Coordinates of N, CA and C in Angstrom, one line a residue:
M1 N 40.1 33.2 6.3 CA 39.6 33.9 5.2 C 40.6 33.7 4.0
N2 N 40.0 33.6 2.8 CA 40.7 33.5 1.6 C 41.5 34.8 1.3
L3 N 42.8 34.7 1.0 CA 43.6 35.9 0.7 C 43.0 36.8 -0.3
Y4 N 42.6 36.2 -1.4 CA 42.1 37.0 -2.5 C 40.8 37.7 -2.2
M5 N 40.0 37.0 -1.4 CA 38.7 37.6 -1.0 C 39.0 38.8 0.0
L6 N 40.0 38.6 0.9 CA 40.3 39.6 1.8 C 40.8 40.9 1.1
L7 N 41.7 40.7 0.1 CA 42.1 41.9 -0.6 C 41.0 42.5 -1.4
H8 N 40.2 41.6 -2.0 CA 39.0 42.1 -2.8 C 38.1 43.0 -1.9
Q9 N 37.9 42.5 -0.6 CA 37.0 43.3 0.3 C 37.6 44.7 0.5
D10 N 38.9 44.7 0.7 CA 39.6 46.1 0.9 C 39.4 46.9 -0.4
H11 N 39.5 46.3 -1.5 CA 39.2 47.1 -2.8 C 37.8 47.6 -2.8
E12 N 36.9 46.8 -2.4 CA 35.5 47.2 -2.5 C 35.2 48.3 -1.5
K13 N 35.9 48.3 -0.3 CA 35.7 49.3 0.7 C 36.3 50.6 0.2
A14 N 37.4 50.6 -0.5 CA 38.0 51.8 -1.1 C 37.1 52.4 -2.2
K15 N 36.5 51.5 -3.0 CA 35.6 52.0 -4.1 C 34.4 52.7 -3.4
S16 N 33.9 52.1 -2.3 CA 32.7 52.7 -1.7 C 33.1 54.1 -1.1
L17 N 34.2 54.2 -0.5 CA 34.6 55.5 0.1 C 34.8 56.5 -1.0
F18 N 35.4 56.1 -2.1 CA 35.5 57.0 -3.3 C 34.2 57.5 -3.7
A19 N 33.2 56.6 -3.8 CA 31.9 56.9 -4.3 C 31.2 57.9 -3.3
Q20 N 31.4 57.7 -2.0 CA 30.9 58.6 -1.0 C 31.5 60.0 -1.1
L21 N 32.8 60.0 -1.3 CA 33.6 61.2 -1.5 C 33.1 62.0 -2.7
E22 N 33.0 61.3 -3.8 CA 32.6 62.0 -5.1 C 31.2 62.5 -5.0
A23 N 30.4 62.0 -4.1 CA 29.0 62.5 -3.9 C 28.9 63.7 -3.1
T24 N 30.0 64.1 -2.5 CA 30.1 65.4 -1.7 C 30.4 66.5 -2.6
G25 N 30.0 67.7 -2.2 CA 30.3 68.9 -2.9 C 31.4 69.7 -2.1
E26 N 32.0 70.7 -2.8 CA 33.0 71.4 -2.2 C 32.6 72.2 -1.0
D27 N 31.2 72.4 -0.8 CA 30.7 73.1 0.3 C 30.5 72.1 1.5
E28 N 30.8 70.8 1.3 CA 30.7 69.8 2.4 C 32.1 69.5 2.9
Q29 N 32.9 70.4 3.3 CA 34.3 70.2 3.6 C 34.4 69.3 4.8
D30 N 33.6 69.5 5.9 CA 33.7 68.6 7.1 C 33.5 67.1 6.7
R31 N 32.4 66.9 5.9 CA 32.2 65.5 5.5 C 33.3 64.9 4.7
R32 N 33.8 65.7 3.7 CA 34.9 65.3 2.9 C 36.1 65.0 3.7
E33 N 36.4 65.8 4.7 CA 37.6 65.5 5.5 C 37.4 64.3 6.3
R34 N 36.2 64.0 6.9 CA 36.0 62.7 7.6 C 36.2 61.5 6.7
L35 N 35.5 61.6 5.5 CA 35.6 60.5 4.6 C 37.1 60.3 4.1
F36 N 37.7 61.4 3.8 CA 39.1 61.3 3.3 C 40.0 60.7 4.4
S37 N 39.8 61.1 5.6 CA 40.6 60.5 6.7 C 40.5 59.0 6.8
T38 N 39.2 58.5 6.6 CA 39.0 57.1 6.6 C 39.7 56.5 5.3
L39 N 39.5 57.1 4.2 CA 40.1 56.6 2.9 C 41.6 56.6 3.1
F40 N 42.2 57.6 3.6 CA 43.6 57.8 3.7 C 44.2 56.6 4.6
R41 N 43.5 56.4 5.7 CA 43.9 55.3 6.6 C 43.8 53.9 5.9
E42 N 42.6 53.7 5.3 CA 42.4 52.4 4.7 C 43.3 52.1 3.5
L43 N 43.6 53.1 2.7 CA 44.5 52.8 1.5 C 45.9 52.6 2.0
N44 N 46.4 53.4 3.0 CA 47.7 53.2 3.5 C 47.9 51.9 4.2
L45 N 46.9 51.5 5.0 CA 47.0 50.2 5.7 C 47.0 49.1 4.7
H46 N 46.1 49.1 3.7 CA 46.0 48.1 2.7 C 47.3 48.0 1.9
A47 N 47.8 49.1 1.5 CA 49.1 49.1 0.7 C 50.2 48.5 1.5
E48 N 50.3 49.0 2.8 CA 51.4 48.5 3.6 C 51.3 47.0 3.8
A49 N 50.2 46.5 4.2 CA 50.0 45.1 4.4 C 50.2 44.3 3.1
E50 N 49.7 44.8 2.0 CA 49.9 44.1 0.8 C 51.4 44.0 0.4
E51 N 52.1 45.1 0.5 CA 53.5 45.2 0.2 C 54.3 44.2 1.1
R52 N 54.0 44.3 2.4 CA 54.8 43.5 3.4 C 54.6 42.0 3.3
Y53 N 53.3 41.6 3.0 CA 53.0 40.2 3.1 C 52.7 39.5 1.8
F54 N 52.2 40.2 0.8 CA 51.8 39.6 -0.5 C 52.8 39.9 -1.5
Y55 N 53.1 41.2 -1.8 CA 54.1 41.5 -2.8 C 55.5 41.0 -2.5
S56 N 55.8 41.0 -1.2 CA 57.2 40.6 -0.9 C 57.4 39.1 -1.4
R57 N 56.3 38.3 -1.3 CA 56.4 36.9 -1.8 C 56.4 36.9 -3.3
L58 N 55.7 37.8 -3.9 CA 55.6 37.7 -5.4 C 56.7 38.3 -6.2
K59 N 57.4 39.3 -5.6 CA 58.4 40.0 -6.4 C 59.6 39.2 -6.7
T60 N 59.8 38.1 -6.0 CA 60.9 37.2 -6.2 C 60.7 36.1 -7.2
N61 N 59.5 36.0 -7.7 CA 59.1 34.9 -8.7 C 59.1 35.5 -10.1
D62 N 59.7 34.7 -11.0 CA 59.7 35.2 -12.4 C 58.4 35.5 -13.0
E63 N 57.4 34.7 -12.7 CA 56.0 34.8 -13.3 C 55.3 36.1 -12.8
T64 N 55.6 36.5 -11.6 CA 54.8 37.6 -10.9 C 55.7 38.8 -10.7
R65 N 56.9 38.8 -10.9 CA 57.8 39.9 -10.6 C 57.4 41.2 -11.3
E66 N 57.2 41.2 -12.6 CA 56.9 42.4 -13.4 C 55.6 43.0 -12.9
T67 N 54.6 42.2 -12.8 CA 53.2 42.7 -12.4 C 53.3 43.3 -11.0
T68 N 54.1 42.6 -10.1 CA 54.2 43.1 -8.7 C 54.9 44.4 -8.7
L69 N 56.0 44.5 -9.5 CA 56.7 45.8 -9.5 C 55.8 46.9 -10.0
D70 N 55.0 46.6 -11.0 CA 54.0 47.6 -11.5 C 53.0 48.0 -10.4
S71 N 52.6 47.0 -9.6 CA 51.7 47.3 -8.5 C 52.3 48.2 -7.4
L72 N 53.6 47.9 -7.2 CA 54.4 48.7 -6.2 C 54.5 50.1 -6.7
G73 N 54.7 50.3 -8.0 CA 54.7 51.7 -8.6 C 53.3 52.4 -8.4
D74 N 52.3 51.6 -8.6 CA 50.9 52.2 -8.4 C 50.8 52.7 -6.9
H75 N 51.2 51.8 -6.0 CA 51.1 52.2 -4.6 C 51.9 53.5 -4.3
K76 N 53.1 53.6 -4.9 CA 53.9 54.8 -4.7 C 53.2 56.0 -5.2
E77 N 52.6 56.0 -6.3 CA 51.8 57.1 -6.9 C 50.6 57.4 -6.0
M78 N 49.9 56.4 -5.6 CA 48.8 56.6 -4.7 C 49.2 57.3 -3.4
K79 N 50.3 56.9 -2.8 CA 50.7 57.6 -1.6 C 51.1 59.0 -1.9
R80 N 51.7 59.3 -3.0 CA 52.1 60.7 -3.4 C 50.8 61.5 -3.5
L81 N 49.8 61.0 -4.2 CA 48.5 61.7 -4.4 C 47.8 61.9 -3.0
L82 N 47.8 60.9 -2.2 CA 47.2 61.0 -0.8 C 47.9 62.2 0.0
A83 N 49.2 62.2 -0.1 CA 49.9 63.3 0.6 C 49.6 64.6 0.1
Q84 N 49.5 64.8 -1.3 CA 49.1 66.0 -1.9 C 47.7 66.4 -1.4
M85 N 46.8 65.5 -1.4 CA 45.4 65.8 -1.0 C 45.3 66.2 0.5
E86 N 46.1 65.5 1.3 CA 46.2 65.8 2.7 C 46.6 67.3 2.9
A87 N 47.5 67.8 2.1 CA 48.0 69.1 2.2 C 47.2 70.2 1.5
T88 N 46.1 69.7 0.9 CA 45.2 70.7 0.1 C 43.9 70.8 0.8
D89 N 43.3 72.0 0.8 CA 42.0 72.3 1.3 C 41.0 71.5 0.6
A90 N 40.2 70.7 1.4 CA 39.2 69.8 0.8 C 38.0 70.5 0.1
G91 N 37.9 71.8 0.3 CA 36.8 72.5 -0.2 C 37.2 73.2 -1.5
T92 N 38.3 72.8 -2.2 CA 38.7 73.4 -3.4 C 38.6 72.6 -4.6
P93 N 38.5 73.2 -5.8 CA 38.5 72.4 -7.1 C 39.7 71.6 -7.3
E94 N 40.9 72.1 -6.8 CA 42.1 71.4 -6.9 C 42.1 70.0 -6.1
W95 N 41.5 70.1 -4.9 CA 41.3 68.8 -4.1 C 40.4 67.9 -4.9
T96 N 39.3 68.4 -5.4 CA 38.3 67.6 -6.1 C 39.0 66.9 -7.3
A97 N 39.8 67.6 -8.0 CA 40.5 67.1 -9.2 C 41.5 66.0 -8.8
K98 N 42.2 66.2 -7.7 CA 43.2 65.2 -7.2 C 42.4 63.9 -6.7
C99 N 41.3 64.1 -6.1 CA 40.5 63.0 -5.7 C 40.0 62.2 -6.9
R100 N 39.6 62.8 -7.9 CA 39.1 62.1 -9.1 C 40.3 61.3 -9.7
L101 N 41.5 62.0 -9.8 CA 42.6 61.3 -10.3 C 43.0 60.1 -9.5
L102 N 43.0 60.3 -8.2 CA 43.3 59.1 -7.3 C 42.3 58.0 -7.5
R103 N 41.1 58.4 -7.6 CA 40.0 57.3 -7.8 C 40.3 56.6 -9.0
N104 N 40.5 57.3 -10.1 CA 40.8 56.6 -11.4 C 42.0 55.7 -11.3
D105 N 43.1 56.2 -10.7 CA 44.3 55.4 -10.6 C 44.1 54.2 -9.7
C106 N 43.4 54.3 -8.6 CA 43.1 53.2 -7.8 C 42.2 52.2 -8.4
E107 N 41.2 52.6 -9.2 CA 40.3 51.7 -9.9 C 41.1 50.9 -11.0
E108 N 42.0 51.6 -11.7 CA 42.8 50.9 -12.7 C 43.7 49.9 -12.0
H109 N 44.3 50.3 -10.9 CA 45.2 49.4 -10.1 C 44.4 48.1 -9.7
I110 N 43.2 48.4 -9.1 CA 42.4 47.3 -8.6 C 42.0 46.3 -9.7
A111 N 41.6 46.8 -10.8 CA 41.2 46.0 -12.0 C 42.4 45.2 -12.5
R112 N 43.5 45.8 -12.6 CA 44.7 45.1 -13.1 C 45.2 44.1 -12.1
E113 N 45.1 44.4 -10.8 CA 45.6 43.5 -9.8 C 44.7 42.2 -9.8
E114 N 43.4 42.5 -9.8 CA 42.4 41.3 -9.7 C 42.4 40.5 -11.0
A115 N 42.6 41.1 -12.1 CA 42.6 40.4 -13.4 C 43.9 39.8 -13.8
E116 N 45.0 40.4 -13.4 CA 46.3 39.9 -13.8 C 47.1 39.3 -12.6
L117 N 47.3 40.0 -11.6 CA 48.2 39.6 -10.5 C 47.6 38.4 -9.7
F118 N 46.3 38.5 -9.3 CA 45.7 37.4 -8.5 C 45.8 36.1 -9.2
P119 N 45.4 36.0 -10.5 CA 45.5 34.7 -11.2 C 47.0 34.1 -11.2
K120 N 47.9 35.0 -11.4 CA 49.3 34.6 -11.4 C 49.7 34.2 -10.0
A121 N 49.3 34.9 -9.0 CA 49.7 34.6 -7.6 C 49.1 33.2 -7.2
R122 N 47.9 32.9 -7.7 CA 47.3 31.6 -7.4 C 48.1 30.5 -7.9
R123 N 48.8 30.7 -9.0 CA 49.7 29.7 -9.6 C 51.0 29.5 -8.8
V124 N 51.4 30.6 -8.2 CA 52.7 30.7 -7.5 C 52.6 30.3 -6.0
I125 N 51.5 30.7 -5.4 CA 51.3 30.6 -4.0 C 50.3 29.4 -3.7
E126 N 50.8 28.4 -3.0 CA 49.9 27.3 -2.6 C 48.8 27.8 -1.7
D127 N 47.6 27.1 -1.7 CA 46.5 27.5 -0.8 C 46.9 27.7 0.7
E128 N 47.7 26.8 1.2 CA 48.0 26.9 2.6 C 48.9 28.1 2.9
E129 N 49.8 28.4 2.0 CA 50.6 29.6 2.2 C 49.8 30.9 2.0
A130 N 48.8 30.9 1.1 CA 47.9 32.0 0.9 C 47.1 32.2 2.1
A131 N 46.7 31.2 2.8 CA 45.9 31.3 4.0 C 46.8 31.9 5.1
G132 N 48.0 31.6 5.1 CA 49.0 32.1 6.1 C 49.2 33.6 5.9
I133 N 49.3 34.0 4.6 CA 49.5 35.4 4.2 C 48.2 36.2 4.6
A134 N 47.1 35.6 4.4 CA 45.8 36.3 4.8 C 45.8 36.5 6.3
E135 N 46.2 35.5 7.1 CA 46.3 35.6 8.5 C 47.2 36.7 8.9
D136 N 48.4 36.8 8.3 CA 49.4 37.8 8.6 C 48.8 39.2 8.3
I137 N 48.1 39.3 7.2 CA 47.5 40.6 6.8 C 46.5 41.0 7.9
Q138 N 45.6 40.1 8.2 CA 44.6 40.4 9.2 C 45.2 40.8 10.5
S139 N 46.2 40.0 11.0 CA 46.9 40.3 12.3 C 47.5 41.7 12.2
Y140 N 48.2 42.0 11.1 CA 48.8 43.3 11.0 C 47.8 44.4 11.0
K141 N 46.7 44.3 10.3 CA 45.7 45.3 10.3 C 45.1 45.5 11.7
E142 N 44.9 44.4 12.5 CA 44.3 44.5 13.8 C 45.3 45.2 14.7
E143 N 46.6 44.9 14.6 CA 47.7 45.5 15.4 C 47.6 47.0 15.1
Q144 N 47.5 47.4 13.9 CA 47.5 48.8 13.5 C 46.3 49.5 14.1
A145 N 45.2 48.8 14.1 CA 43.9 49.4 14.6 C 44.1 49.7 16.1
E146 N 44.7 48.7 16.8 CA 45.0 48.9 18.2 C 45.9 50.1 18.5
I147 N 46.9 50.2 17.7 CA 47.8 51.4 17.8 C 47.1 52.7 17.7
E148 N 46.2 52.7 16.7 CA 45.4 54.0 16.5 C 44.5 54.4 17.6
I149 N 44.1 53.4 18.4 CA 43.2 53.7 19.5 C 43.9 54.4 20.6
F150 N 45.2 54.1 20.8 CA 46.0 54.7 21.8 C 46.7 55.9 21.4

């Protein structure tokens, strides 16, 4: 699988989960909690894999360092918001507001990453290496899925 398509698919999955979450009302707490659990897992898994295998390669290159560091900052903020949401009752206006903020932050991050970082990364990372990174990310995600089963 193409590295950039793999990451794009994760981005699309997150957007879909956000859309489903936003379509729920505060009176649908059980559904919100199930969707949020999935979103929480997907975003953390994506961020960890991206940081470990993609960003680690890019943050050492002059052309991609600044954009990569910005993306790492985005991930840190995302994780902070996810933790706050996890600690907040999903049936409250406060949770709804945090969810909206997280969605906006994630969508801005995705747009910036796909428009700025991906093109720069393509210039820095050869196709063969990108394929290896994609394989590493897929393997990591599969390992984590197996761990969750047990």
